[in-house]
Amino acid sequence: MNIEGGIDSIMKRIGVLTSGGDSPGMNAAIRAVVRKAIYHGVEVYGIYQGYAGLISGDIRKMELGSVGDIIHRGGTILYTARCEEFKTLEGQKKGIEQLKKFGIEGLVVIGGDGSFAGAQKLTEHGFPTVGVPGTIDNDIPGTDFTIGFDTALNTVIDAIDKIRDTATSHDRTYVIEVMGRNAGDLALWSGLADGAETIVIPEADHDIDQIISRLQRGQERGKKHSIIVVAEGVGSGMDFGREISERTGAETRVTVLGHIQRGGSPTGFDRVLASRLGAKAVDLLLEGQAGVTVGIENNKLVHHDITEVLQRKHSIDLDMYRLSQELSI
Ligand code: F6P
């Protein structure tokens, strides 16, 4: 959708919210939205607690100073929530009523696919939205990277480096379960970056017998420790650990990294990505675009229709997966 008109003639007041699981860099994106809008002479209202705050009207005006000193902070100053009520027509109507009450004419939604589904609904009801991909899972089509993925990746790498030290000292096998929901990006990238012996991801079939024989081959040539990275979308790391321990006899430990992966100061990459995507979202809204998501592809800012993005299936670079196998023979 593209409405004719100059930036000033389209909107005077926009809103911004974060929704779903938080991710490092969301604050940098909020900052970019607020500053870019004010730069264009447009007022910005922050909606707290995601769609839950939209329904209840937890909405406050933001100024330049509201987003000072946050670019380096993890989490989200607007807070976030997963909101079941907004999945209903009634919830969506309540949200639109609040937007009207506050005179908000367009909305930037920062979050993952669940958040985008809410934004799509608002657009279907005639309310302009732009989605900014923020999730550590890197599972949103239409962008090479989501905000927070790089930071989470580096958190996982740091953790695996530490685990490798103790795995080496004790001659142990370690199974490390990483987040990603149904996507294997965090597992694949961290496993490749850490030289894991085995990476198990939902996007590629795995054979436990092959994993065991690979470990046994390693044991036969004197290898005493191994790192196995398992994406949570494949199943429980504990189950993998138990089976490996029983079948190889190797002393095995399991670490579930959990929510540590969602916190921390965003990396430089995530701060820059968030700043670029947040500012682009404002430009698109003010140009009259609605029902689109922003993204980065080959280091260029792009936008796509939100319905198309939600319909597309997330994919992974299988060449990278094959490379990880080739390098860990
Ligand atoms: O989508 C981000 C994510 O951290 C996933 O990797 C994980 O499966 C999920 O959220 C955990 O959700 P919650 O914080 O609700 O436990």
XYZ file of C-alpha atoms in Angstrom, residues 102-268:
167
model
C -4.374 8.985 21.583
C -4.488 10.345 18.018
C -1.866 7.850 16.853
C -1.919 7.402 13.080
C 0.751 4.750 12.483
C 2.555 2.104 14.522
C 6.035 0.569 14.543
C 6.016 -2.964 15.973
C 9.380 -4.363 17.061
C 9.345 -8.126 17.623
C 9.169 -11.557 16.046
C 6.586 -13.399 13.959
C 3.890 -13.391 16.664
C 4.258 -9.618 16.926
C 4.104 -9.309 13.140
C 0.864 -11.323 13.102
C -0.645 -8.648 15.379
C 0.683 -5.876 13.120
C -0.806 -7.613 10.090
C -4.208 -7.714 11.782
C -4.044 -3.977 12.536
C -3.209 -3.271 8.899
C -6.119 -5.465 7.774
C -8.382 -3.315 9.956
C -7.044 -0.237 8.125
C -4.429 0.866 10.675
C -0.938 1.420 9.162
C 1.868 -0.610 10.740
C 5.496 -1.375 9.973
C 7.253 -4.394 11.535
C 10.888 -4.334 12.685
C 12.364 -7.829 13.194
C 13.630 -8.185 16.770
C 14.298 -11.695 18.061
C 17.362 -13.708 18.992
C 16.042 -16.597 16.868
C 16.899 -15.052 13.465
C 13.831 -16.790 12.082
C 12.064 -13.968 10.233
C 11.960 -14.224 6.421
C 12.768 -11.037 4.490
C 15.890 -10.157 6.444
C 19.315 -11.745 6.664
C 19.539 -10.855 10.351
C 17.121 -10.012 13.133
C 17.960 -7.575 15.927
C 19.504 -9.477 18.841
C 20.751 -12.518 16.969
C 24.369 -11.363 16.840
C 24.438 -10.541 20.558
C 22.855 -13.867 21.506
C 25.282 -15.652 19.199
C 28.232 -14.036 20.963
C 26.746 -14.908 24.358
C 26.482 -18.550 23.284
C 30.023 -18.527 21.876
C 31.360 -17.111 25.128
C 29.528 -19.810 27.111
C 30.724 -22.642 24.861
C 34.320 -21.354 25.032
C 34.119 -21.631 28.807
C 32.516 -25.054 28.684
C 35.248 -26.209 26.296
C 37.904 -25.299 28.889
C 36.359 -27.549 31.499
C 35.435 -30.251 28.946
C 39.122 -30.440 28.012
C 40.308 -30.532 31.615
C 37.949 -33.366 32.520
C 37.876 -35.327 29.244
C 34.112 -34.988 29.068
C 31.484 -34.846 26.370
C 29.229 -31.799 26.608
C 25.777 -31.398 25.142
C 24.770 -27.733 24.993
C 21.142 -26.836 24.328
C 20.647 -23.420 22.766
C 17.496 -21.392 22.090
C 15.993 -20.578 18.714
C 12.446 -21.900 19.042
C 11.950 -23.852 15.771
C 15.005 -22.361 14.066
C 18.548 -23.711 14.116
C 20.415 -20.467 13.374
C 21.809 -19.919 16.872
C 22.924 -23.547 17.093
C 24.451 -23.607 13.626
C 26.327 -20.319 13.869
C 27.590 -20.956 17.413
C 28.513 -24.557 16.624
C 30.469 -23.480 13.558
C 32.123 -20.626 15.446
C 33.096 -22.956 18.268
C 34.219 -25.948 16.218
C 31.546 -28.192 17.739
C 31.918 -31.853 16.837
C 28.205 -32.153 16.149
C 25.417 -29.640 15.530
C 21.807 -30.770 15.663
C 19.241 -28.429 14.097
C 15.570 -28.779 13.126
C 16.220 -27.873 9.481
C 18.439 -30.922 8.821
C 17.734 -34.575 9.555
C 19.945 -36.119 12.163
C 20.694 -39.719 12.936
C 21.602 -40.472 16.532
C 23.445 -43.639 15.425
C 25.687 -41.531 13.186
C 26.304 -39.044 15.993
C 27.295 -41.909 18.298
C 29.601 -43.519 15.694
C 31.258 -40.166 15.071
C 31.902 -39.804 18.811
C 33.197 -43.371 18.988
C 35.524 -42.783 16.020
C 36.853 -39.745 17.879
C 37.342 -41.790 21.048
C 39.251 -44.454 19.080
C 41.728 -41.906 17.789
C 42.305 -40.566 21.304
C 39.849 -37.681 21.342
C 38.638 -37.345 24.890
C 36.245 -34.429 24.840
C 33.498 -33.335 22.492
C 31.039 -30.480 22.141
C 27.578 -31.210 20.777
C 25.302 -28.230 20.169
C 21.591 -29.032 20.094
C 18.944 -26.524 18.996
C 15.956 -26.519 21.347
C 13.682 -27.018 18.328
C 15.037 -30.555 17.908
C 14.288 -31.722 21.418
C 15.693 -31.807 24.893
C 19.448 -31.590 25.360
C 18.991 -33.712 28.495
C 17.591 -36.592 26.419
C 20.492 -36.344 23.963
C 22.975 -36.323 26.840
C 21.411 -39.361 28.491
C 21.437 -41.422 25.295
C 25.000 -40.439 24.396
C 26.236 -41.263 27.867
C 24.498 -44.660 27.913
C 25.653 -45.669 24.443
C 29.249 -44.380 24.417
C 30.116 -44.746 28.077
C 31.696 -41.271 27.849
C 31.326 -39.032 30.882
C 28.697 -36.599 29.644
C 27.314 -33.336 30.975
C 24.435 -31.237 29.667
C 24.150 -27.449 29.810
C 20.906 -25.698 28.909
C 21.927 -22.091 28.294
C 18.382 -20.726 28.700
C 17.457 -17.072 29.072
C 21.032 -15.884 29.541
C 20.942 -15.841 25.720
C 18.324 -13.081 25.710
C 20.147 -10.577 27.894
C 23.205 -8.377 27.793
C 24.465 -5.274 26.089
C 23.906 -5.447 22.313
C 26.933 -5.913 20.084
C 28.011 -3.136 17.739
